[in-house]
Short mmCIF file of C-alpha atoms in Angstrom, two decimals:
data_model
loop_
_atom_site.label_atom_id
_atom_site.label_comp_id
_atom_site.label_asym_id
_atom_site.label_seq_id
_atom_site.Cartn_x
_atom_site.Cartn_y
_atom_site.Cartn_z
CA MET G 1343 88.43 -38.96 -37.19
CA GLU G 1344 89.40 -35.70 -36.72
CA GLN G 1345 87.93 -34.89 -40.39
CA GLN G 1346 84.80 -36.82 -39.94
CA ILE G 1347 84.24 -34.63 -36.60
CA ASP G 1348 84.91 -31.10 -38.54
CA GLU G 1349 82.67 -32.17 -41.34
CA LYS G 1350 79.79 -33.00 -38.81
CA SER G 1351 80.34 -29.37 -36.95
CA ASP G 1352 80.03 -27.75 -40.67
CA GLN G 1353 77.00 -29.26 -41.37
CA LYS G 1354 75.74 -28.11 -37.75
CA VAL G 1355 77.06 -24.44 -38.42
CA ASP G 1356 75.19 -24.65 -41.79
CA GLN G 1357 71.89 -25.84 -40.86
CA LYS G 1358 71.89 -23.62 -37.97
CA VAL G 1359 72.51 -20.61 -40.61
CA ASP G 1360 69.94 -22.25 -43.17
CA GLN G 1361 67.42 -21.99 -40.26
CA LYS G 1362 67.99 -18.58 -39.08
CA THR G 1363 68.00 -17.27 -42.74
CA GLU G 1364 64.42 -19.19 -43.38
CA LYS G 1365 62.95 -17.46 -40.20
CA THR G 1366 64.58 -13.97 -41.13
CA GLN G 1367 62.56 -14.30 -44.47
CA MET G 1368 59.28 -15.78 -42.70
CA ARG G 1369 59.79 -12.61 -40.36
CA GLU G 1370 60.07 -10.25 -43.38
CA VAL G 1371 57.09 -12.00 -45.10
CA LEU G 1372 54.80 -11.42 -41.98
CA ASP G 1373 55.93 -7.88 -42.10
CA LEU G 1374 54.90 -7.35 -45.30
CA ALA G 1375 51.61 -9.20 -44.57
CA MET G 1376 51.29 -6.75 -41.55
CA ASN G 1377 52.10 -3.96 -43.67
CA MET G 1378 49.61 -4.43 -46.63
CA GLY G 1379 46.75 -5.19 -43.84
CA ARG G 1380 47.42 -2.13 -42.05
CA VAL G 1381 47.60 0.07 -45.58
CA LEU G 1382 44.23 -1.34 -46.25
CA LEU G 1383 42.52 -1.15 -43.05
CA LYS G 1384 43.64 2.96 -42.83
CA ASN G 1385 42.53 3.59 -46.34
CA GLY G 1386 38.75 1.91 -45.52
CA ALA G 1387 39.06 -1.80 -46.45
CA GLU G 1388 36.50 -4.01 -44.96
CA ILE G 1389 37.69 -6.65 -42.48
CA PHE G 1390 37.37 -9.56 -44.74
CA ARG G 1391 39.35 -7.92 -47.35
CA VAL G 1392 42.42 -7.46 -44.91
CA GLU G 1393 42.36 -11.18 -43.46
CA GLU G 1394 42.24 -12.54 -46.97
CA THR G 1395 45.09 -10.28 -47.94
CA ILE G 1396 47.28 -11.27 -44.92
CA ASP G 1397 46.59 -15.26 -45.91
CA HIS G 1398 46.99 -15.04 -49.06
CA VAL G 1399 50.47 -13.30 -48.94
CA CYS G 1400 51.53 -15.79 -46.34
CA ARG G 1401 50.49 -18.99 -48.41
CA ARG G 1402 52.34 -17.70 -50.71
CA TYR G 1403 55.53 -18.12 -48.91
CA GLN G 1404 54.35 -21.39 -47.46
CA ILE G 1405 53.69 -19.97 -44.27
CA GLU G 1406 50.85 -22.12 -42.93
CA ASP G 1407 50.52 -21.74 -39.10
CA VAL G 1408 49.48 -17.82 -39.08
CA GLU G 1409 46.64 -16.43 -37.16
CA SER G 1410 45.45 -12.95 -37.87
CA PHE G 1411 42.92 -11.00 -35.69
CA VAL G 1412 41.75 -7.80 -37.54
CA MET G 1413 39.33 -5.07 -35.77
CA SER G 1414 38.36 -1.68 -36.97
CA ASN G 1415 41.26 -0.18 -35.55
CA GLY G 1416 43.70 -2.59 -35.04
CA ILE G 1417 45.77 -5.96 -36.45
CA PHE G 1418 46.95 -8.80 -34.62
CA ILE G 1419 49.34 -11.61 -36.22
CA THR G 1420 50.47 -14.57 -34.54
CA ALA G 1421 52.94 -17.42 -36.42
CA ARG G 1422 54.84 -20.18 -35.79
CA ASP G 1423 56.96 -23.04 -37.53
CA GLU G 1424 57.51 -26.27 -36.10
CA GLU G 1425 59.54 -25.43 -33.18
CA GLU G 1426 58.76 -22.08 -31.35
CA ASP G 1427 56.66 -19.01 -31.85
CA ILE G 1428 58.59 -16.88 -34.48
CA TYR G 1429 56.68 -13.80 -34.64
CA ALA G 1430 53.64 -12.06 -32.49
CA LYS G 1431 52.94 -8.42 -33.29
CA VAL G 1432 50.17 -6.03 -32.83
CA LYS G 1433 49.30 -2.96 -34.57
CA HIS G 1434 47.26 0.01 -34.07
CA ILE G 1435 45.93 1.58 -36.85
CA PRO G 1436 43.55 4.82 -35.97
CA LEU G 1437 40.00 5.24 -37.96
CA SER G 1438 40.87 7.78 -40.83
CA GLY G 1439 39.50 8.52 -44.14
CA PHE G 1440 39.13 6.85 -47.28
CA HIS G 1441 41.70 6.33 -50.22
CA LEU G 1442 39.57 3.71 -52.44
CA GLY G 1443 42.43 4.17 -55.13
CA ILE G 1444 45.07 2.67 -52.45
CA VAL G 1445 42.80 0.08 -51.61
CA THR G 1446 42.47 -1.05 -55.25
CA GLU G 1447 46.73 -0.89 -55.46
CA VAL G 1448 46.92 -3.09 -52.69
CA ASN G 1449 44.51 -5.78 -53.72
CA ASP G 1450 46.43 -5.96 -56.99
CA LEU G 1451 49.59 -6.43 -55.37
CA SER G 1452 48.17 -9.11 -53.09
CA ARG G 1453 46.92 -10.96 -56.72
CA GLU G 1454 50.65 -10.37 -57.97
CA ILE G 1455 52.11 -12.04 -54.96
CA SER G 1456 49.81 -15.01 -55.02
CA ALA G 1457 50.56 -15.44 -58.58
CA GLY G 1458 54.17 -15.64 -58.00
CA ARG G 1459 54.71 -12.65 -60.64
CA ILE G 1460 56.67 -10.65 -57.94
CA GLY G 1461 59.22 -11.20 -55.03
CA LEU G 1462 59.31 -10.28 -51.73
CA GLU G 1463 61.45 -7.09 -52.21
CA GLU G 1464 59.77 -5.88 -55.22
CA ALA G 1465 56.37 -6.33 -53.32
CA ARG G 1466 58.01 -4.51 -50.27
CA ALA G 1467 58.92 -1.67 -52.67
CA ARG G 1468 55.77 -1.52 -54.18
CA LEU G 1469 53.50 -1.09 -51.39
CA LYS G 1470 55.88 1.89 -50.32
CA GLU G 1471 54.94 3.43 -53.54
CA ILE G 1472 51.28 2.56 -53.24
CA GLU G 1473 51.00 4.08 -49.73
CA ALA G 1474 52.79 7.46 -50.98
CA MET G 1475 49.79 7.62 -53.60
CA PRO G 1476 48.30 11.36 -52.84
CA PRO G 1477 44.85 12.11 -52.96
CA LYS G 1478 42.98 13.71 -55.81
CA ARG G 1479 43.97 17.04 -57.19
CA GLY G 1480 42.01 19.41 -54.64
CA ARG G 1481 39.95 21.25 -57.44
CA PHE G 1482 38.83 17.69 -58.96
CA ARG G 1483 37.46 16.82 -55.35
CA ILE G 1484 36.03 20.33 -55.17
CA PHE G 1485 34.04 19.87 -58.93
CA ALA G 1486 33.09 16.34 -57.83
CA ALA G 1487 31.94 17.42 -54.31
CA GLY G 1488 29.32 20.32 -56.12
CA ILE G 1489 28.64 18.12 -58.79
CA GLY G 1490 27.21 15.50 -56.29
CA SER G 1491 25.47 17.73 -53.77
CA GLY G 1492 23.29 19.06 -56.98
CA CYS G 1493 22.67 15.84 -58.22
CA PHE G 1494 21.40 14.47 -54.89
CA CYS G 1495 19.35 17.67 -54.34
CA TYR G 1496 17.49 17.01 -57.83
CA LEU G 1497 17.08 13.52 -56.76
CA LEU G 1498 15.77 14.58 -53.38
CA GLN G 1499 13.10 16.35 -55.79
CA GLY G 1500 14.74 19.95 -55.58
CA ASN G 1501 14.19 22.04 -58.74
CA ILE G 1502 16.95 23.12 -61.17
CA TRP G 1503 17.58 25.99 -59.32
CA GLU G 1504 17.94 24.64 -55.97
CA SER G 1505 19.99 22.12 -57.17
CA LEU G 1506 22.55 24.83 -59.20
CA MET G 1507 22.80 26.58 -55.68
CA ALA G 1508 23.59 22.99 -53.95
CA VAL G 1509 26.26 22.64 -56.70
CA LEU G 1510 27.85 26.05 -55.41
CA ILE G 1511 27.46 25.65 -51.68
CA GLY G 1512 29.18 21.60 -52.24
CA CYS G 1513 31.96 23.27 -53.79
CA PHE G 1514 32.44 26.37 -51.17
CA LEU G 1515 31.78 23.10 -48.28
CA TYR G 1516 34.83 21.18 -49.90
CA VAL G 1517 37.18 24.16 -50.23
CA PHE G 1518 36.40 24.19 -46.14
CA VAL G 1519 37.01 20.39 -45.83
CA ILE G 1520 40.39 20.34 -47.94
CA PHE G 1521 41.49 23.46 -45.60
CA ALA G 1522 40.61 21.43 -42.69
CA GLU G 1523 42.53 18.35 -43.86
CA LYS G 1524 45.85 20.35 -44.22
CA HIS G 1525 45.61 21.81 -40.95
CA LYS G 1526 44.55 18.74 -39.33
CA LEU G 1527 41.49 19.60 -37.73
CA THR G 1528 39.61 17.13 -35.67
CA LYS G 1529 36.27 15.13 -37.38
CA ILE G 1530 34.19 16.78 -34.93
CA LEU G 1531 34.97 20.22 -35.59
CA THR G 1532 35.22 19.79 -39.40
CA ASN G 1533 31.68 18.26 -39.56
CA ILE G 1534 30.07 20.61 -36.88
CA VAL G 1535 31.46 23.97 -38.90
CA GLY G 1536 30.64 22.23 -42.28
CA GLY G 1537 27.13 21.85 -41.50
CA GLY G 1538 26.73 25.49 -40.06
CA MET G 1539 28.74 26.75 -42.89
CA ILE G 1540 26.15 24.81 -45.50
CA THR G 1541 23.39 26.37 -43.77
CA ILE G 1542 24.65 29.54 -43.60
CA LEU G 1543 25.01 29.47 -47.22
CA ALA G 1544 21.44 28.21 -47.70
CA LEU G 1545 19.94 30.66 -45.81
CA LEU G 1546 22.07 33.90 -47.83
CA ALA G 1547 20.85 32.09 -50.87
CA ILE G 1548 17.20 32.36 -50.03
CA GLN G 1549 17.49 36.22 -49.22
CA PHE G 1550 17.38 37.39 -52.72
CA PRO G 1551 14.40 37.92 -54.40
CA TRP G 1552 14.89 35.00 -57.15
CA PRO G 1553 11.82 35.06 -59.93
CA PHE G 1554 11.49 31.02 -59.04
CA PRO G 1555 10.84 29.20 -55.97
CA VAL G 1556 13.70 28.15 -53.53
CA ARG G 1557 13.36 25.78 -50.64
CA ILE G 1558 15.79 26.06 -48.02
CA ASP G 1559 15.37 22.23 -46.60
CA LYS G 1560 16.22 20.93 -50.73
CA ILE G 1561 19.64 22.90 -50.62
CA ILE G 1562 20.84 22.16 -47.27
CA ILE G 1563 19.97 18.41 -47.43
CA GLY G 1564 21.29 18.56 -51.05
CA SER G 1565 24.98 20.57 -50.07
CA ILE G 1566 25.13 18.02 -46.86
CA MET G 1567 26.30 15.07 -48.69
CA PRO G 1568 29.81 15.28 -49.20
CA LEU G 1569 30.16 15.22 -45.58
CA VAL G 1570 28.06 11.98 -45.35
CA PRO G 1571 30.17 9.04 -44.33
CA GLY G 1572 28.83 6.61 -46.75
CA VAL G 1573 31.58 3.97 -47.52
CA ALA G 1574 32.10 3.64 -43.81
CA PHE G 1575 28.45 3.08 -43.39
CA VAL G 1576 28.32 0.67 -46.06
CA ASN G 1577 31.48 -1.02 -44.76
CA ALA G 1578 30.20 -1.40 -41.21
CA ILE G 1579 27.13 -2.90 -42.97
CA ARG G 1580 29.47 -5.35 -44.75
CA ASP G 1581 31.28 -5.99 -41.98
CA ILE G 1582 27.98 -6.76 -39.69
CA ALA G 1583 26.93 -9.12 -42.46
CA ASN G 1584 30.59 -11.05 -42.47
CA SER G 1585 29.91 -11.52 -38.74
CA ASP G 1586 32.76 -9.41 -37.60
CA PHE G 1587 30.23 -7.64 -35.48
CA ILE G 1588 32.89 -5.59 -33.33
CA ALA G 1589 34.19 -4.34 -36.18
CA GLY G 1590 30.93 -3.42 -37.36
CA ILE G 1591 29.73 -1.82 -34.63
CA VAL G 1592 32.46 0.75 -33.89
CA ARG G 1593 32.39 1.38 -37.66
CA ILE G 1594 28.73 2.43 -37.79
CA LEU G 1595 29.00 4.33 -34.35
CA ASP G 1596 31.55 6.24 -35.82
CA ALA G 1597 29.61 7.27 -39.15
CA LEU G 1598 26.32 7.73 -36.82
CA LEU G 1599 28.32 10.28 -34.87
CA VAL G 1600 29.22 12.07 -37.99
CA PHE G 1601 25.56 12.88 -38.62
CA VAL G 1602 25.32 13.76 -35.04
CA TYR G 1603 28.01 16.38 -35.88
CA ILE G 1604 26.67 17.59 -38.92
CA ALA G 1605 23.02 17.93 -37.08
CA ILE G 1606 24.69 19.98 -34.46
CA GLY G 1607 26.08 22.67 -36.91
CA VAL G 1608 22.76 22.70 -39.18
CA GLY G 1609 20.75 22.79 -36.16
CA PHE G 1610 22.57 25.50 -33.83
CA VAL G 1611 22.82 27.84 -37.23
CA LEU G 1612 19.02 27.64 -37.59
CA GLY G 1613 18.13 28.03 -33.87
CA SER G 1614 20.43 31.09 -34.05
CA PHE G 1615 18.64 32.32 -36.53
CA HIS G 1616 15.07 31.92 -35.55
CA LYS G 1617 16.19 33.61 -32.11
CA LEU G 1618 17.67 36.60 -34.16
CA VAL G 1619 14.72 37.39 -36.40
CA GLY G 1620 12.21 35.04 -35.85
CA GLY G 1621 12.81 33.13 -39.04
CA ALA G 1622 10.86 35.94 -40.93
CA TRP G 1623 13.27 35.64 -43.66
CA LEU G 1624 12.34 31.69 -44.59
#
C-alpha cells in the first residue's frame, strides 16, 4: 500500500516537472518570437511582416493560442495554455533607421524555423548574430549617396554637368550624415543641417564662371534625395493598404516631418542668401 502511494506521488511530481518544463519552453519560444519581431520592426519591416513572423515561429512550436498586436513603435504579445495565461509582454521599439539586410536575414531565419531545419537555441544564437550585423562601410554609403544624387538630378531633367555637381554634393552630404549617426544627433537637426548644407554647396557651385548652364534648383533637388525617407514612406503606404491605419499614419507622419525639416534647412539658407545679396548671384 505504501509503495503504491509513493509511486503515485512520484508520478505527480514528474507531471509537475514536465508541465514546468513545457511552460518554460513556451516562454522561451515566445521570447524568441518577440525578439525577432523587435529586430524586424526596428530595422524598417512592415507591420504585416512582423505579425507573420511571430505567428510562424509560434506555430512551429505548437503554440496556438497567441495574440500579437504590432504598432509602428511597439509589440504586444499574450499567450495562454489550457489552464492559464502564461505570457504577456509589451516591447517599446522607437522609430529608427532602416537596415534591409537585417530584415532579409530575419526572414530567412523565420523560414528555417518554420521548416524545422533549426532548433530553438541555434535560432536564438543566429538572431544575436543578425542583430549585430554592422551597416555597410562608410565609403560605400557615401559613394552610393553621390551616385543616387547624380542619377536623380539627371532623371529630373538636369544636364550632365548639374548631375556631376549633384554627385559631389551628395557625397559631402553623406559624410555629414555618417558623422551625425556616430555622434547621435537628432533626426530634426540632421535633416535641417543637411538641407542647409546642400543649399550652401549648390550656391557656391554656381558662383564659378562655368562655360555651360547650371541651374541651382536641379542641383538642390538631386542632392536632397539621400535624405528623403523613401522606404519609410512606401512602408507607410503598404501598412495603410493592409488596414494597419494607426501604424501607417504614424510612419507617414514621421516621413512627412522629415520633408518639412529638409525644407526648413533649404528655405533658411536661400532666404538668408536673398536678404544678404538680393539673389544677384543666382
